[in-house]
mmCIF file of C-alpha atoms in Angstrom:
data_model
loop_
_atom_site.group_PDB
_atom_site.id
_atom_site.type_symbol
_atom_site.label_atom_id
_atom_site.label_comp_id
_atom_site.label_asym_id
_atom_site.label_seq_id
_atom_site.Cartn_x
_atom_site.Cartn_y
_atom_site.Cartn_z
ATOM 1 C CA MET A 1321 13.267 -15.729 0.416
ATOM 2 C CA SER A 1322 10.791 -16.055 -2.469
ATOM 3 C CA ASN A 1323 8.514 -18.231 -0.308
ATOM 4 C CA LEU A 1324 8.443 -15.975 2.752
ATOM 5 C CA ASP A 1325 4.861 -14.703 3.077
ATOM 6 C CA LEU A 1326 3.593 -13.294 6.366
ATOM 7 C CA GLU A 1327 0.016 -12.593 7.421
ATOM 8 C CA CYS A 1328 -0.014 -9.600 9.764
ATOM 9 C CA PHE A 1329 -2.640 -9.587 12.510
ATOM 10 C CA LYS A 1330 -3.656 -6.644 14.631
ATOM 11 C CA THR A 1331 -2.985 -7.281 18.320
ATOM 12 C CA THR A 1332 -4.216 -6.067 21.639
ATOM 13 C CA PRO A 1333 -2.190 -2.965 22.574
ATOM 14 C CA TYR A 1334 1.097 -3.228 24.428
ATOM 15 C CA GLN A 1335 3.732 -0.618 25.206
ATOM 16 C CA PRO A 1336 7.221 -2.132 25.593
ATOM 17 C CA PRO A 1337 10.018 -0.485 27.573
ATOM 18 C CA ALA A 1338 11.246 2.591 25.710
ATOM 19 C CA VAL A 1339 14.298 1.020 24.089
ATOM 20 C CA THR A 1340 16.235 3.251 21.681
ATOM 21 C CA LEU A 1341 17.926 1.430 18.817
ATOM 22 C CA GLY A 1342 20.459 2.444 16.212
ATOM 23 C CA LEU A 1343 19.685 0.834 12.846
ATOM 24 C CA ARG A 1344 21.696 0.571 9.654
ATOM 25 C CA HIS A 1345 20.417 -0.527 6.282
ATOM 26 C CA ILE A 1346 21.984 -3.769 5.086
ATOM 27 C CA ASN A 1347 20.353 -4.389 1.697
ATOM 28 C CA PRO A 1348 22.752 -3.342 -1.096
ATOM 29 C CA VAL A 1349 20.130 -1.126 -2.756
ATOM 30 C CA LEU A 1350 19.766 1.029 0.378
ATOM 31 C CA ALA A 1351 23.387 0.897 1.560
ATOM 32 C CA ASN A 1352 23.759 4.622 0.760
ATOM 33 C CA GLN A 1353 21.120 5.589 3.326
ATOM 34 C CA PRO A 1354 22.342 6.973 6.677
ATOM 35 C CA PRO A 1355 21.800 5.131 9.967
ATOM 36 C CA VAL A 1356 18.430 5.601 11.663
ATOM 37 C CA GLN A 1357 17.684 5.905 15.375
ATOM 38 C CA VAL A 1358 14.272 4.762 16.606
ATOM 39 C CA THR A 1359 12.533 4.147 19.925
ATOM 40 C CA LEU A 1360 10.179 1.201 20.271
ATOM 41 C CA GLY A 1361 6.590 2.374 20.469
ATOM 42 C CA GLN A 1362 3.355 0.470 20.855
ATOM 43 C CA ARG A 1363 3.120 -3.047 19.453
ATOM 44 C CA GLU A 1364 0.516 -3.049 16.706
ATOM 45 C CA GLN A 1365 0.936 -6.278 14.717
ATOM 46 C CA LEU A 1366 2.169 -9.835 14.794
ATOM 47 C CA CYS A 1367 3.171 -11.188 11.382
ATOM 48 C CA VAL A 1368 3.165 -14.975 11.001
ATOM 49 C CA PRO A 1369 4.197 -17.276 8.124
ATOM 50 C CA VAL A 1370 1.581 -18.464 5.646
ATOM 51 C CA ALA A 1371 1.339 -20.231 2.300
ATOM 52 C CA LYS A 1372 -0.734 -18.783 -0.520
ATOM 53 C CA ASN A 1373 -3.273 -20.770 -2.588
ATOM 54 C CA ASN A 1374 -2.108 -24.076 -1.097
ATOM 55 C CA VAL A 1375 1.365 -23.728 -2.634
ATOM 56 C CA ILE A 1376 3.442 -25.102 0.250
ATOM 57 C CA PRO A 1377 7.166 -24.269 0.201
ATOM 58 C CA PRO A 1378 9.656 -27.124 -0.345
ATOM 59 C CA PRO A 1379 10.460 -29.050 2.865
ATOM 60 C CA ASN A 1380 13.946 -27.612 3.363
ATOM 61 C CA VAL A 1381 12.556 -24.082 2.938
ATOM 62 C CA LEU A 1382 9.463 -24.762 5.037
ATOM 63 C CA ASP A 1383 11.625 -25.851 7.990
ATOM 64 C CA PHE A 1384 13.046 -22.319 8.021
ATOM 65 C CA ILE A 1385 10.204 -19.946 7.163
ATOM 66 C CA ARG A 1386 7.575 -21.598 9.385
ATOM 67 C CA PHE A 1387 9.387 -20.059 12.357
ATOM 68 C CA VAL A 1388 9.664 -16.493 11.025
ATOM 69 C CA ASP A 1389 7.341 -14.630 13.408
ATOM 70 C CA LEU A 1390 7.781 -10.861 13.572
ATOM 71 C CA SER A 1391 6.329 -8.529 16.188
ATOM 72 C CA CYS A 1392 5.853 -5.007 14.801
ATOM 73 C CA TYR A 1393 6.202 -1.844 16.880
ATOM 74 C CA ARG A 1394 5.363 1.735 15.980
ATOM 75 C CA VAL A 1395 8.446 3.900 15.359
ATOM 76 C CA THR A 1396 9.169 7.299 13.891
ATOM 77 C CA GLY A 1397 12.167 8.438 11.893
ATOM 78 C CA PRO A 1398 13.376 10.899 9.276
ATOM 79 C CA GLN A 1399 12.041 10.949 5.747
ATOM 80 C CA ILE A 1400 14.346 9.499 3.137
ATOM 81 C CA SER A 1401 14.571 10.169 -0.574
ATOM 82 C CA GLN A 1402 14.555 6.845 -2.381
ATOM 83 C CA ASN A 1403 12.657 5.752 -5.480
ATOM 84 C CA LEU A 1404 12.374 2.012 -5.971
ATOM 85 C CA ALA A 1405 11.044 -0.347 -8.626
ATOM 86 C CA LEU A 1406 9.535 -3.406 -6.935
ATOM 87 C CA ARG A 1407 8.959 -6.826 -8.474
ATOM 88 C CA HIS A 1408 7.222 -9.824 -6.923
ATOM 89 C CA LEU A 1409 9.393 -12.852 -6.124
ATOM 90 C CA ASN A 1410 6.823 -15.367 -4.885
ATOM 91 C CA PRO A 1411 5.802 -17.908 -7.577
ATOM 92 C CA VAL A 1412 2.083 -17.403 -6.873
ATOM 93 C CA LEU A 1413 2.413 -13.702 -7.757
ATOM 94 C CA GLN A 1414 4.859 -13.996 -10.648
ATOM 95 C CA ASN A 1415 2.260 -12.667 -13.123
ATOM 96 C CA VAL A 1416 1.340 -9.647 -10.994
ATOM 97 C CA PRO A 1417 2.931 -6.503 -12.479
ATOM 98 C CA GLY A 1418 5.691 -4.755 -10.606
ATOM 99 C CA PHE A 1419 5.340 -1.146 -9.507
ATOM 100 C CA SER A 1420 7.426 1.850 -8.483
ATOM 101 C CA VAL A 1421 7.288 3.661 -5.159
ATOM 102 C CA SER A 1422 8.921 6.536 -3.364
ATOM 103 C CA LEU A 1423 9.695 5.822 0.289
ATOM 104 C CA VAL A 1424 8.491 8.370 2.826
ATOM 105 C CA VAL A 1425 9.056 7.716 6.553
ATOM 106 C CA PRO A 1426 9.548 4.604 8.711
ATOM 107 C CA GLU A 1427 6.412 3.540 10.585
ATOM 108 C CA HIS A 1428 7.149 0.132 12.149
ATOM 109 C CA LEU A 1429 10.078 -1.985 13.241
ATOM 110 C CA CYS A 1430 9.348 -5.714 12.996
ATOM 111 C CA VAL A 1431 11.549 -8.002 15.085
ATOM 112 C CA PRO A 1432 11.756 -11.805 15.538
ATOM 113 C CA VAL A 1433 9.870 -13.498 18.371
ATOM 114 C CA ALA A 1434 8.934 -16.979 19.556
ATOM 115 C CA LYS A 1435 5.318 -17.819 20.338
ATOM 116 C CA ASN A 1436 4.226 -19.798 23.418
ATOM 117 C CA GLY A 1437 7.762 -20.977 24.117
ATOM 118 C CA VAL A 1438 8.100 -22.824 20.797
ATOM 119 C CA VAL A 1439 11.675 -22.086 19.690
ATOM 120 C CA PRO A 1440 13.180 -23.510 16.480
ATOM 121 C CA ALA A 1441 16.254 -25.704 16.293
ATOM 122 C CA PRO A 1442 19.609 -23.913 16.810
ATOM 123 C CA ASP A 1443 20.580 -23.914 13.116
ATOM 124 C CA ILE A 1444 17.286 -22.198 12.227
ATOM 125 C CA LEU A 1445 17.312 -19.874 15.233
ATOM 126 C CA ARG A 1446 20.772 -18.490 14.343
ATOM 127 C CA VAL A 1447 19.259 -17.118 11.121
ATOM 128 C CA ILE A 1448 15.753 -15.969 12.013
ATOM 129 C CA SER A 1449 16.897 -14.255 15.217
ATOM 130 C CA HIS A 1450 18.600 -11.627 13.029
ATOM 131 C CA ILE A 1451 15.652 -10.766 10.746
ATOM 132 C CA ASP A 1452 14.836 -7.144 11.615
ATOM 133 C CA LEU A 1453 12.712 -5.144 9.184
ATOM 134 C CA LEU A 1454 12.123 -1.389 9.117
ATOM 135 C CA CYS A 1455 8.808 -0.686 7.378
ATOM 136 C CA TYR A 1456 8.461 2.516 5.357
ATOM 137 C CA ALA A 1457 5.293 4.167 4.154
ATOM 138 C CA HIS A 1458 5.450 4.971 0.453
ATOM 139 C CA ARG A 1459 3.664 6.683 -2.402
ATOM 140 C CA PRO A 1460 1.793 5.740 -4.502
ATOM 141 C CA ASN A 1461 -0.256 2.879 -3.053
ATOM 142 C CA PRO A 1462 -1.305 0.728 -6.030
ATOM 143 C CA VAL A 1463 -4.053 -1.835 -5.555
ATOM 144 C CA MET A 1464 -3.479 -5.517 -6.354
ATOM 145 C CA ASN A 1465 -7.165 -6.487 -6.095
ATOM 146 C CA MET A 1466 -6.620 -10.249 -5.883
ATOM 147 C CA PRO A 1467 -8.127 -12.972 -3.683
ATOM 148 C CA LEU A 1468 -5.648 -15.337 -2.010
ATOM 149 C CA THR A 1469 -6.248 -18.340 0.222
ATOM 150 C CA LEU A 1470 -3.884 -18.416 3.188
ATOM 151 C CA THR A 1471 -2.678 -21.439 5.173
ATOM 152 C CA GLN A 1472 -0.910 -21.040 8.508
ATOM 153 C CA LEU A 1473 2.567 -22.621 8.584
ATOM 154 C CA ASN A 1474 3.781 -22.059 12.148
ATOM 155 C CA PRO A 1475 3.041 -25.077 14.389
ATOM 156 C CA VAL A 1476 1.511 -22.897 17.112
ATOM 157 C CA LEU A 1477 -1.195 -21.580 14.770
ATOM 158 C CA THR A 1478 -1.839 -24.423 12.305
ATOM 159 C CA GLY A 1479 -4.535 -25.902 14.524
ATOM 160 C CA GLN A 1480 -6.005 -22.599 15.679
ATOM 161 C CA ILE A 1481 -6.550 -20.506 12.541
ATOM 162 C CA PRO A 1482 -8.221 -22.330 9.620
ATOM 163 C CA ASN A 1483 -7.490 -21.669 5.968
ATOM 164 C CA HIS A 1484 -9.224 -18.499 4.844
ATOM 165 C CA THR A 1485 -9.417 -16.248 1.799
ATOM 166 C CA VAL A 1486 -8.409 -12.604 1.898
ATOM 167 C CA GLN A 1487 -8.844 -9.892 -0.710
ATOM 168 C CA VAL A 1488 -5.504 -8.168 -1.230
ATOM 169 C CA THR A 1489 -5.928 -4.437 -1.811
ATOM 170 C CA ALA A 1490 -3.474 -1.518 -1.556
ATOM 171 C CA ALA A 1491 0.310 -1.713 -1.256
ATOM 172 C CA ARG A 1492 1.023 0.122 1.996
ATOM 173 C CA GLN A 1493 4.594 -0.344 3.324
ATOM 174 C CA LEU A 1494 7.954 -1.648 2.185
ATOM 175 C CA CYS A 1495 9.796 -3.498 4.959
ATOM 176 C CA VAL A 1496 13.555 -3.578 4.462
ATOM 177 C CA PRO A 1497 16.323 -5.385 6.384
ATOM 178 C CA VAL A 1498 18.299 -3.493 9.012
ATOM 179 C CA GLN A 1499 20.936 -4.353 11.592
ATOM 180 C CA LYS A 1500 20.529 -3.156 15.158
ATOM 181 C CA GLY A 1501 23.508 -1.661 16.956
ATOM 182 C CA GLY A 1502 25.108 -4.332 19.115
ATOM 183 C CA ASP A 1503 23.833 -7.202 16.968
ATOM 184 C CA ASP A 1504 26.843 -9.188 15.758
ATOM 185 C CA ILE A 1505 25.474 -11.068 12.733
ATOM 186 C CA PRO A 1506 27.614 -13.976 11.447
ATOM 187 C CA GLN A 1507 28.673 -13.391 7.842
ATOM 188 C CA ASP A 1508 26.805 -16.382 6.396
ATOM 189 C CA VAL A 1509 23.621 -15.258 8.179
ATOM 190 C CA PHE A 1510 24.164 -11.647 7.094
ATOM 191 C CA ASP A 1511 24.341 -12.803 3.457
ATOM 192 C CA ILE A 1512 20.822 -14.252 3.873
ATOM 193 C CA VAL A 1513 18.938 -11.706 5.974
ATOM 194 C CA ARG A 1514 20.160 -8.702 3.982
ATOM 195 C CA TRP A 1515 17.844 -9.854 1.161
ATOM 196 C CA VAL A 1516 14.597 -10.024 3.162
ATOM 197 C CA ASP A 1517 12.449 -7.313 1.537
ATOM 198 C CA LEU A 1518 8.704 -7.609 2.109
ATOM 199 C CA GLU A 1519 5.922 -5.434 0.725
ATOM 200 C CA LYS A 1520 2.889 -5.139 2.999
ATOM 201 C CA PHE A 1521 -0.490 -5.033 1.289
ATOM 202 C CA ASP A 1522 -3.731 -4.231 3.076
ATOM 203 C CA VAL A 1523 -6.228 -7.092 3.092
ATOM 204 C CA SER A 1524 -9.933 -7.501 3.613
ATOM 205 C CA ALA A 1525 -10.299 -10.710 5.631
ATOM 206 C CA PRO A 1526 -13.022 -12.772 7.287
ATOM 207 C CA THR A 1527 -13.231 -12.941 11.055
ATOM 208 C CA THR A 1528 -10.677 -15.400 12.407
ATOM 209 C CA PRO A 1529 -10.687 -17.098 15.826
ATOM 210 C CA THR A 1530 -9.355 -15.102 18.751
ATOM 211 C CA VAL A 1531 -5.973 -16.554 19.658
ATOM 212 C CA SER A 1532 -4.047 -15.754 22.843
ATOM 213 C CA LEU A 1533 -0.248 -15.915 22.675
ATOM 214 C CA ASN A 1534 2.859 -15.243 24.704
ATOM 215 C CA LEU A 1535 5.843 -13.716 22.904
ATOM 216 C CA ARG A 1536 9.538 -13.792 23.709
ATOM 217 C CA HIS A 1537 12.150 -11.797 21.810
ATOM 218 C CA LEU A 1538 14.748 -13.778 19.863
ATOM 219 C CA ASN A 1539 17.165 -11.079 18.711
ATOM 220 C CA PRO A 1540 20.121 -10.790 21.120
ATOM 221 C CA VAL A 1541 19.793 -7.007 21.437
ATOM 222 C CA LEU A 1542 16.209 -7.315 22.749
ATOM 223 C CA ALA A 1543 16.617 -10.578 24.663
ATOM 224 C CA ASN A 1544 16.264 -8.842 28.034
ATOM 225 C CA LEU A 1545 12.859 -7.338 27.258
ATOM 226 C CA PRO A 1546 10.001 -8.921 29.210
ATOM 227 C CA PRO A 1547 7.697 -11.512 27.631
ATOM 228 C CA GLU A 1548 4.524 -10.116 26.083
ATOM 229 C CA ASP A 1549 0.965 -11.422 26.174
ATOM 230 C CA LEU A 1550 -1.432 -10.665 23.350
ATOM 231 C CA ARG A 1551 -4.571 -11.607 21.525
ATOM 232 C CA LEU A 1552 -4.811 -11.551 17.757
ATOM 233 C CA THR A 1553 -7.710 -9.282 16.773
ATOM 234 C CA GLY A 1554 -7.997 -9.793 13.021
ATOM 235 C CA ALA A 1555 -5.874 -9.946 9.884
ATOM 236 C CA ALA A 1556 -4.844 -6.537 8.559
ATOM 237 C CA GLN A 1557 -2.076 -7.037 5.979
ATOM 238 C CA LEU A 1558 -0.157 -9.566 3.916
ATOM 239 C CA ALA A 1559 3.614 -9.173 3.526
ATOM 240 C CA VAL A 1560 5.083 -10.709 0.365
ATOM 241 C CA PRO A 1561 8.690 -10.906 -0.914
ATOM 242 C CA VAL A 1562 9.874 -8.398 -3.503
ATOM 243 C CA SER A 1563 13.081 -7.316 -5.189
ATOM 244 C CA LYS A 1564 14.190 -3.694 -5.434
ATOM 245 C CA ASN A 1565 15.567 -2.043 -8.568
ATOM 246 C CA GLY A 1566 16.276 -5.409 -10.187
ATOM 247 C CA ALA A 1567 18.607 -6.569 -7.393
ATOM 248 C CA VAL A 1568 17.547 -10.201 -6.930
ATOM 249 C CA PRO A 1569 18.858 -12.296 -4.022
ATOM 250 C CA PRO A 1570 21.359 -15.034 -4.871
ATOM 251 C CA SER A 1571 19.711 -18.405 -5.469
#
């Protein structure tokens, strides 16, 4: 998961059917937290895989992460009491200091989707279809203050959004893995997705081309939701992999 970087674009507004979901934390560090119930609110972002500073992931890793597209919906939930020490896992950020945060309340649920009907091979789909992330606001919000050049990795966007440089600013949300009620995750997949922790940083970005997309949900629990049309309206955040409290995913 150390190569999983997602650029999060604002989207045209969309209100999905009011689906209520029961979520449980699956990362070992948060296993003591109680289940959370949320209702899908307005879609606000689409997060798509990118490489930073032209450091392209190894081929066997690239085949997987290039299809991790997450659609993020506004949710509300109870405040939790959890202090966490975060450390960067991506090689490009290995010299950036870690930082500590206190989680506040959940703000978004990010769930896997396919864009424009492009669905990965079955062995890849069986993993990425179970990546569900609950994104918590936190305090404080330290500033990275670093420029990064981003390259689109998903085949739908590689020809539509050129390489561009963003200025990474404040740490804003920690997105942690959850399991939705009714989602039967195979054990080998569970042992992978439970380690997907991404910290979202705000970015200042140049204007990118307007891209129109059609989304279809990949997670079995949401498979009956209707397709969604959207336009990307500008990059807002960059989500990068982190570890919590020194708990590093198995190699």
